[in-house]
mmCIF file of C-alpha atoms in Angstrom:
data_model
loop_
_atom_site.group_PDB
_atom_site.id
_atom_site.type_symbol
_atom_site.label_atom_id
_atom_site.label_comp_id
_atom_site.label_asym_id
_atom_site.label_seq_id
_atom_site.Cartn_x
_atom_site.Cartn_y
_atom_site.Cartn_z
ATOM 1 C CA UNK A 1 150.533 98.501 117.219
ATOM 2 C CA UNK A 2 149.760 101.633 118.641
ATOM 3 C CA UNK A 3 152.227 104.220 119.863
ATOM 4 C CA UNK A 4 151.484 104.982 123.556
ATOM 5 C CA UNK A 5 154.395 108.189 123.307
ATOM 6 C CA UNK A 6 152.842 111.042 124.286
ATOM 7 C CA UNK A 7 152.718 112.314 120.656
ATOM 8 C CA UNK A 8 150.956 109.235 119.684
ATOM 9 C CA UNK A 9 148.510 109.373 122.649
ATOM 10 C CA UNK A 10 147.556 113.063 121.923
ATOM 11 C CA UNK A 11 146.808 112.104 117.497
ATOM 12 C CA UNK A 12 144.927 108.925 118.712
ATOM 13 C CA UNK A 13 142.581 111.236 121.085
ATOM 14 C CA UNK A 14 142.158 113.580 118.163
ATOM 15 C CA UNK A 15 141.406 110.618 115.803
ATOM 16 C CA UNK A 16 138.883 109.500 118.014
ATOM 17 C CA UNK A 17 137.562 112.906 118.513
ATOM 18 C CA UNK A 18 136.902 113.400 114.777
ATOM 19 C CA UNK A 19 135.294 110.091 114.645
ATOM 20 C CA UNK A 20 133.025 111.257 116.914
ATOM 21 C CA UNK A 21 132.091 113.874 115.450
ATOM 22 C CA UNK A 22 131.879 111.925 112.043
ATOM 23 C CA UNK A 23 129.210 109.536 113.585
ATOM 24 C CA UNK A 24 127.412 111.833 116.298
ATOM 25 C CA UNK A 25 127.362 115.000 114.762
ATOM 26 C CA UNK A 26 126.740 114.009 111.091
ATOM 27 C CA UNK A 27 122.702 115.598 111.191
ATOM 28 C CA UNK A 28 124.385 118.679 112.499
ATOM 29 C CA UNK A 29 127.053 119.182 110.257
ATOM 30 C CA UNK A 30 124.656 118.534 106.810
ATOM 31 C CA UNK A 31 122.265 121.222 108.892
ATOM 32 C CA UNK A 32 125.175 123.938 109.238
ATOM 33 C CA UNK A 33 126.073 123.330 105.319
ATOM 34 C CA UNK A 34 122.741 123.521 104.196
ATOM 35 C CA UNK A 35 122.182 126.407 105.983
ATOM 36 C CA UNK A 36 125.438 128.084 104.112
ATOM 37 C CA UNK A 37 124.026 126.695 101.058
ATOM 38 C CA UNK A 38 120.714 128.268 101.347
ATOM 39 C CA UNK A 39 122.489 132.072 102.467
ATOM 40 C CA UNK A 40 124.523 131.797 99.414
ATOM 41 C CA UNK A 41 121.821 130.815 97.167
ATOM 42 C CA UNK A 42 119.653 133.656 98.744
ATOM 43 C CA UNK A 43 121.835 136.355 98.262
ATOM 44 C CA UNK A 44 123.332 136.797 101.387
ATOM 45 C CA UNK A 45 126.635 136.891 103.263
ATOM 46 C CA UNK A 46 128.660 134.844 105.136
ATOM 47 C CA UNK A 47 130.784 135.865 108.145
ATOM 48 C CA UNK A 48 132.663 133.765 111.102
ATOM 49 C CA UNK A 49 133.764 134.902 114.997
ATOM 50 C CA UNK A 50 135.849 133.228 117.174
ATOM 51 C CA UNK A 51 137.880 134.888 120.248
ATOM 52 C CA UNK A 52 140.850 134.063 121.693
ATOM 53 C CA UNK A 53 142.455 130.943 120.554
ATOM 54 C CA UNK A 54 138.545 129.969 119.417
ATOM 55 C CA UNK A 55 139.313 132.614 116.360
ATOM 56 C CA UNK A 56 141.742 130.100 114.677
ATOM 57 C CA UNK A 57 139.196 128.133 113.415
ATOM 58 C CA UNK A 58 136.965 130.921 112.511
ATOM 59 C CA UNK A 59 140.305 132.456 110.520
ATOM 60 C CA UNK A 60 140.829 129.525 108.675
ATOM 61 C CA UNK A 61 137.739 129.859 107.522
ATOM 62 C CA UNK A 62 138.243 133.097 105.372
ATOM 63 C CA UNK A 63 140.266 133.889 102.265
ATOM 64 C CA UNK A 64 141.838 130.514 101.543
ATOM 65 C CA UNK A 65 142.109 127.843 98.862
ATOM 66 C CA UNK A 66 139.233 125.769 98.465
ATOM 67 C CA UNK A 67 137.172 127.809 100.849
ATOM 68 C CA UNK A 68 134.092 129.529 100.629
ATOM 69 C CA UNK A 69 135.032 132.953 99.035
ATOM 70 C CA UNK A 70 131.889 134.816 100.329
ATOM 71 C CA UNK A 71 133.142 133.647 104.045
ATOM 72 C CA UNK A 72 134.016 137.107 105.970
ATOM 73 C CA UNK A 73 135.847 136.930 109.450
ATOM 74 C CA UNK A 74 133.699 139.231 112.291
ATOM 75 C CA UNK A 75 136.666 141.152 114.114
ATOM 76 C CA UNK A 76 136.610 142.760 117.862
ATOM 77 C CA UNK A 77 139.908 144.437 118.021
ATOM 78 C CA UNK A 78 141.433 143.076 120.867
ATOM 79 C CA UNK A 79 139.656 139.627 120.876
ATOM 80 C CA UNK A 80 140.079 137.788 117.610
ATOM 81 C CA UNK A 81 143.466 136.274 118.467
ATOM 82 C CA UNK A 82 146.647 136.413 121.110
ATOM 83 C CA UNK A 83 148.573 139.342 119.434
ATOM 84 C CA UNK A 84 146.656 141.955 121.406
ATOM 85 C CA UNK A 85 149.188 143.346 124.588
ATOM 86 C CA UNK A 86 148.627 142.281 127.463
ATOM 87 C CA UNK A 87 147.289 138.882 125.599
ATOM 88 C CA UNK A 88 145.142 138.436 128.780
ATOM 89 C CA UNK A 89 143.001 141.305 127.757
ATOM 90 C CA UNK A 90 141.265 139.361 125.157
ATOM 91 C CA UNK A 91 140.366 136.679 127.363
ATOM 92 C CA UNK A 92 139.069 140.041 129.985
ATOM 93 C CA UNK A 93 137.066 141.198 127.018
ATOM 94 C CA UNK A 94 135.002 138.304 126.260
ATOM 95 C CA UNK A 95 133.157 138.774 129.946
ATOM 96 C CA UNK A 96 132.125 142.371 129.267
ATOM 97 C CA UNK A 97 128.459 142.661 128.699
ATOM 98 C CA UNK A 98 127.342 144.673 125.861
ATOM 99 C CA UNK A 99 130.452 144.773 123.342
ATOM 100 C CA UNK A 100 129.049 141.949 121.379
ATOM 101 C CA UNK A 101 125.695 144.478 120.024
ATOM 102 C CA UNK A 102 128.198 147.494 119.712
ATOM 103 C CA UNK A 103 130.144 145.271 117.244
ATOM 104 C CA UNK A 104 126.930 144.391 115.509
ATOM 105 C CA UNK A 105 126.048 147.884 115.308
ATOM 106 C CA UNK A 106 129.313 148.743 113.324
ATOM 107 C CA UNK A 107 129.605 145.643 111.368
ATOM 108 C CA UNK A 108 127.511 144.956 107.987
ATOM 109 C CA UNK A 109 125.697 141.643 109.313
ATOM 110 C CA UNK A 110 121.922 141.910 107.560
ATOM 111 C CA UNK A 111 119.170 139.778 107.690
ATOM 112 C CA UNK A 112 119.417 137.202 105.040
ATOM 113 C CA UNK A 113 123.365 136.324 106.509
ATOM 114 C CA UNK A 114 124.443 133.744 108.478
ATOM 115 C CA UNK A 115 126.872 133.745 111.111
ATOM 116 C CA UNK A 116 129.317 130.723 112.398
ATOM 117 C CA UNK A 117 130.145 131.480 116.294
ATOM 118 C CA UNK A 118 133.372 129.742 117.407
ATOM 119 C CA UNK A 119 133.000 129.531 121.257
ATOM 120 C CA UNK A 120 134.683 126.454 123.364
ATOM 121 C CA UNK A 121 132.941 127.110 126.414
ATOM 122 C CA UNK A 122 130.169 128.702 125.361
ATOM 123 C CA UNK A 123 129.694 130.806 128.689
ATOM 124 C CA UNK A 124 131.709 134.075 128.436
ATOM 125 C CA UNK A 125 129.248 137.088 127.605
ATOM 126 C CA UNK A 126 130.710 137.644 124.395
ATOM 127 C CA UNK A 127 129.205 134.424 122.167
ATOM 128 C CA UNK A 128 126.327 134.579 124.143
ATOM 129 C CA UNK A 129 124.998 138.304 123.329
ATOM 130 C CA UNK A 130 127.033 137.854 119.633
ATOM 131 C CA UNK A 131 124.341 134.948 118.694
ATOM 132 C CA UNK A 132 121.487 136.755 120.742
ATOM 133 C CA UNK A 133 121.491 140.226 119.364
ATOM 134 C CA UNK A 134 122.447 138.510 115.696
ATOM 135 C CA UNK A 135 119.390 136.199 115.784
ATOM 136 C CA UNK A 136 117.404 139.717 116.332
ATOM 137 C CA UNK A 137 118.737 141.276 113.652
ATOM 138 C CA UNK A 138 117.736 138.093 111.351
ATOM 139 C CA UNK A 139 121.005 136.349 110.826
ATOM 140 C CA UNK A 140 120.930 132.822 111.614
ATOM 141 C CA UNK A 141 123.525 131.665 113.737
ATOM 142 C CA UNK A 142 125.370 128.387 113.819
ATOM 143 C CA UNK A 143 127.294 127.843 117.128
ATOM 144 C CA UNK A 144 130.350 125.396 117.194
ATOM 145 C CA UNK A 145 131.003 124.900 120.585
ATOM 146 C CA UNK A 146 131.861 122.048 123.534
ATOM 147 C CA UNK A 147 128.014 121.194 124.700
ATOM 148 C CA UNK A 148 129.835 119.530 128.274
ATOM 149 C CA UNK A 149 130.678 123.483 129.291
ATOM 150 C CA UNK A 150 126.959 123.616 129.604
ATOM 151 C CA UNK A 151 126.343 120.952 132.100
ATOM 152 C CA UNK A 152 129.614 121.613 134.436
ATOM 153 C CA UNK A 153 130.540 125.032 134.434
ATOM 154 C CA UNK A 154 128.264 128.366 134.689
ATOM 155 C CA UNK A 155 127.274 130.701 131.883
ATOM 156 C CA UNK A 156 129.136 134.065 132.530
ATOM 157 C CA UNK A 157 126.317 136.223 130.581
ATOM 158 C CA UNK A 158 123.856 138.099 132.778
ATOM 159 C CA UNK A 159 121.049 135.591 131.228
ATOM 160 C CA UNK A 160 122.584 132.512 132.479
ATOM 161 C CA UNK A 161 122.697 130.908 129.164
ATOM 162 C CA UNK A 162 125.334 129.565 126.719
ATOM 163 C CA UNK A 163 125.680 129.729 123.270
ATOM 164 C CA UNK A 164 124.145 126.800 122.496
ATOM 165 C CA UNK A 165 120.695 128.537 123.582
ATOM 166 C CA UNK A 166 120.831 130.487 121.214
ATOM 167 C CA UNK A 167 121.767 128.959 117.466
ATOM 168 C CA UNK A 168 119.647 127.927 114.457
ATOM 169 C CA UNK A 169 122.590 124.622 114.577
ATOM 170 C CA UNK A 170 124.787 123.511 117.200
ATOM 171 C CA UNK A 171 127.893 122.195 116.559
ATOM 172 C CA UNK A 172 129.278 120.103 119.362
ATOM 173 C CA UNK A 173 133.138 119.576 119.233
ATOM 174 C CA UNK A 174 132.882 117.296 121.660
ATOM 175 C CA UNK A 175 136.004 118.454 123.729
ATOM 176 C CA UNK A 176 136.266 117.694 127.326
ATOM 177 C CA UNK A 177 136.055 120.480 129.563
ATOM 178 C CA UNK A 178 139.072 122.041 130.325
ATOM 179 C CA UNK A 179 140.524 120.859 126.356
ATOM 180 C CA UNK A 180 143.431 119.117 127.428
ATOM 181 C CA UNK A 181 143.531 115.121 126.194
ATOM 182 C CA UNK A 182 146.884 114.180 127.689
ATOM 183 C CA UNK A 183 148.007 113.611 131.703
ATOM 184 C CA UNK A 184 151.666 112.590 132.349
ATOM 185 C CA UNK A 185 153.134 111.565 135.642
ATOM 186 C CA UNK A 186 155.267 114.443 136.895
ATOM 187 C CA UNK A 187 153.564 116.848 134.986
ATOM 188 C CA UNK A 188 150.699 118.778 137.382
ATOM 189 C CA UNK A 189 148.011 119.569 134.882
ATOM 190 C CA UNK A 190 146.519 117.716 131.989
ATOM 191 C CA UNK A 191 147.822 119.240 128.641
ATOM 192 C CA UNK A 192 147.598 118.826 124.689
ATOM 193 C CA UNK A 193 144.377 120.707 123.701
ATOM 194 C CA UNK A 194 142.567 119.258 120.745
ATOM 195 C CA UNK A 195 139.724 122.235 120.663
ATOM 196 C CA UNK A 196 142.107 123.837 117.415
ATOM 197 C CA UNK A 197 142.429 120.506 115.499
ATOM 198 C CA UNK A 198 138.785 119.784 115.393
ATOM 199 C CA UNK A 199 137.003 122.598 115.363
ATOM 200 C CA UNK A 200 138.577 123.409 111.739
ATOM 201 C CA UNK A 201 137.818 119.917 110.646
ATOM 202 C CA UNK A 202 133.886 120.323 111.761
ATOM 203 C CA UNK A 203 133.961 123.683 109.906
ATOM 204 C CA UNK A 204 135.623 122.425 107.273
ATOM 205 C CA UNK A 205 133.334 119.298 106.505
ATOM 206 C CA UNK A 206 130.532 121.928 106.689
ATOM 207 C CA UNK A 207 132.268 123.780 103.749
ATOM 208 C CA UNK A 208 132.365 120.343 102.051
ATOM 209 C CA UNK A 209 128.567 120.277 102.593
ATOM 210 C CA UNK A 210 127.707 122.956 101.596
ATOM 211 C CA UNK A 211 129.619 123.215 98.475
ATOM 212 C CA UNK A 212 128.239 119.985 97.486
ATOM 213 C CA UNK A 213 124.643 121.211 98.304
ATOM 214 C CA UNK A 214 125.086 124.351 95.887
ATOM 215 C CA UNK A 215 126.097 121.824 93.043
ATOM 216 C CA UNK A 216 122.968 119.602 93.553
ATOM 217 C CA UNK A 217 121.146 123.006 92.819
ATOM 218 C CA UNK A 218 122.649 124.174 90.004
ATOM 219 C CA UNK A 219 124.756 126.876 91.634
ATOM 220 C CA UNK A 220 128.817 126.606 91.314
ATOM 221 C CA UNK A 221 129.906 126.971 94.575
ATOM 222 C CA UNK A 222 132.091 130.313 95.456
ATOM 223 C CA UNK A 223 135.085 128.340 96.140
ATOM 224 C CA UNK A 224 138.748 130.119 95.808
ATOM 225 C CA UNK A 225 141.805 128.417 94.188
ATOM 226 C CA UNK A 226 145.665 128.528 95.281
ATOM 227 C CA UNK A 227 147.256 131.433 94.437
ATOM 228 C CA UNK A 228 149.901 129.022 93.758
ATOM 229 C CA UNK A 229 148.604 126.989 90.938
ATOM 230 C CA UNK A 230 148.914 127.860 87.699
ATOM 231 C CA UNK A 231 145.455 129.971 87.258
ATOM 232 C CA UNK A 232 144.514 130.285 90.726
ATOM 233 C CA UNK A 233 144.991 133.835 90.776
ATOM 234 C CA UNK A 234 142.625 134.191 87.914
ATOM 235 C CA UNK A 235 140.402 132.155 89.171
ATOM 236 C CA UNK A 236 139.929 134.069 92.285
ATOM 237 C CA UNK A 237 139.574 137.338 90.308
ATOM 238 C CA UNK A 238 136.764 136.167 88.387
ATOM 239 C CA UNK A 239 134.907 135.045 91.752
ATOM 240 C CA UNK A 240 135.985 138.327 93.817
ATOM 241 C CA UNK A 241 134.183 140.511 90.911
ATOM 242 C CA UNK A 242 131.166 137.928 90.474
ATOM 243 C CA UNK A 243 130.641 138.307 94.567
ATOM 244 C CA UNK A 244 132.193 142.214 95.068
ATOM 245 C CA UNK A 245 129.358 143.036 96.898
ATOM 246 C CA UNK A 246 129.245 139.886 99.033
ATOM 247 C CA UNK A 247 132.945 140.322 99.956
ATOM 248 C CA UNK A 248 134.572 142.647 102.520
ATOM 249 C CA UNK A 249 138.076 141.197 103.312
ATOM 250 C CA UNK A 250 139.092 142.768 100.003
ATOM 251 C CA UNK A 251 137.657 146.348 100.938
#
């Protein structure tokens, strides 16, 4: 019997929303991991941006168990996360043209690495010139994003594109505009977002992917333990000095 509280409304929509993305997105997902597969296999480096609440999933991404090890979160102070004062700044930040090459400029993205882009909207100037100016430099780019955004809202970058213009995969979270699953009589706006919830689970089925596709090559995947099972802390040693050089959360 299903449970029509609002707690039970809000897991439903999220349970359908990750079945969604199990049977729409499937092609997309195996693309994304094999494209992390193939950067680690080629030597090269993995790194993750997300701003705003959009840099949750790209966090939970880097330095935890059963993660990739070699995954490296892309910070612009100020933007990855809410605990910059006012928190409104962030979301002023991700509209100003041209921060997104200074960052590249002073960050150690190379061709040869690939680069997830968390971006819900996909419109603020941010995302948009973060995949452009990456994809020049020769880093392929895998956007996770809402593809709707696209078709009822307006790109806020001087191009008039999105995100999703400019990736080697899209991701599409499927989120309604506006990421809010629940309305309630008496209350004036719809509310619940599910953006958080399955945006890590896309990301983290790519993980899945792409470990598995290292394994089908030969290659043990980079993958860190617990630090709180016996031997996960030795674990994790013996990966952090096999992939120093590949690793700059430790630095």
């Amino acid at each position: 019997m299903s449970d029509r509280t609002p707690a039970g409304q809000f897991l439903d929509a999220a349970i359908d929303l990750l079945r969604r993305i199990r049977d729409e997105e499937g092609d997309s997902v195996a693309a994304a991991g094999t494209l992390l597969a193939d950067t680690v296999a080629d030597g090269g480096r993995l790194f993750a941006f997300g701003a705003g609440h959009s840099s949750l999933a790209a966090q939970d991404l880097v330095y935890r168990a059963g993660g990739l090890a070699l995954m490296n979160l892309l910070a612009v102070p100020g933007v990855v996360g809410v605990d910059v004062m006012p928190a409104t700044l962030g979301s002023a930040l991700e509209r100003v043209d041209g921060l997104a090459g200074v960052v590249l400029d002073s960050s150690p993205l190379r061709a040869g690495d690939a680069l997830i882009i968390v971006s819900l909207s996909g419109r603020n100037a941010l995302p948009v010139e973060m995949a452009m100016k990456a994809r020049e430099r020769g880093v392929k780019v895998i956007g996770v994003t809402s593809v709707a955004y696209a078709t009822r809202t307006a790109s806020r970058h001087s191009s008039g594109t999105f995100l999703k213009d400019h990736c080697d995969v899209v991701l599409d979270s499927r989120i309604a505009v506006g990421d809010a699953e629940l309305t309630l009589e008496g209350v004036p706006v719809p509310f619940a977002p599910a953006s958080t919830v399955v945006t890590s689970a896309v990301l983290q089925a790519v993980t899945a992917t792409a470990a598995a596709v290292l394994v089908d090559r030969g290659i043990e995947p980079p993958l860190l333990r617990s630090g709180n099972v016996d031997g996960g802390h030795e674990w994790n040693a013996r990966v952090f000095e096999e992939y120093a050089d590949r690793i700059y959360y430790r630095q």
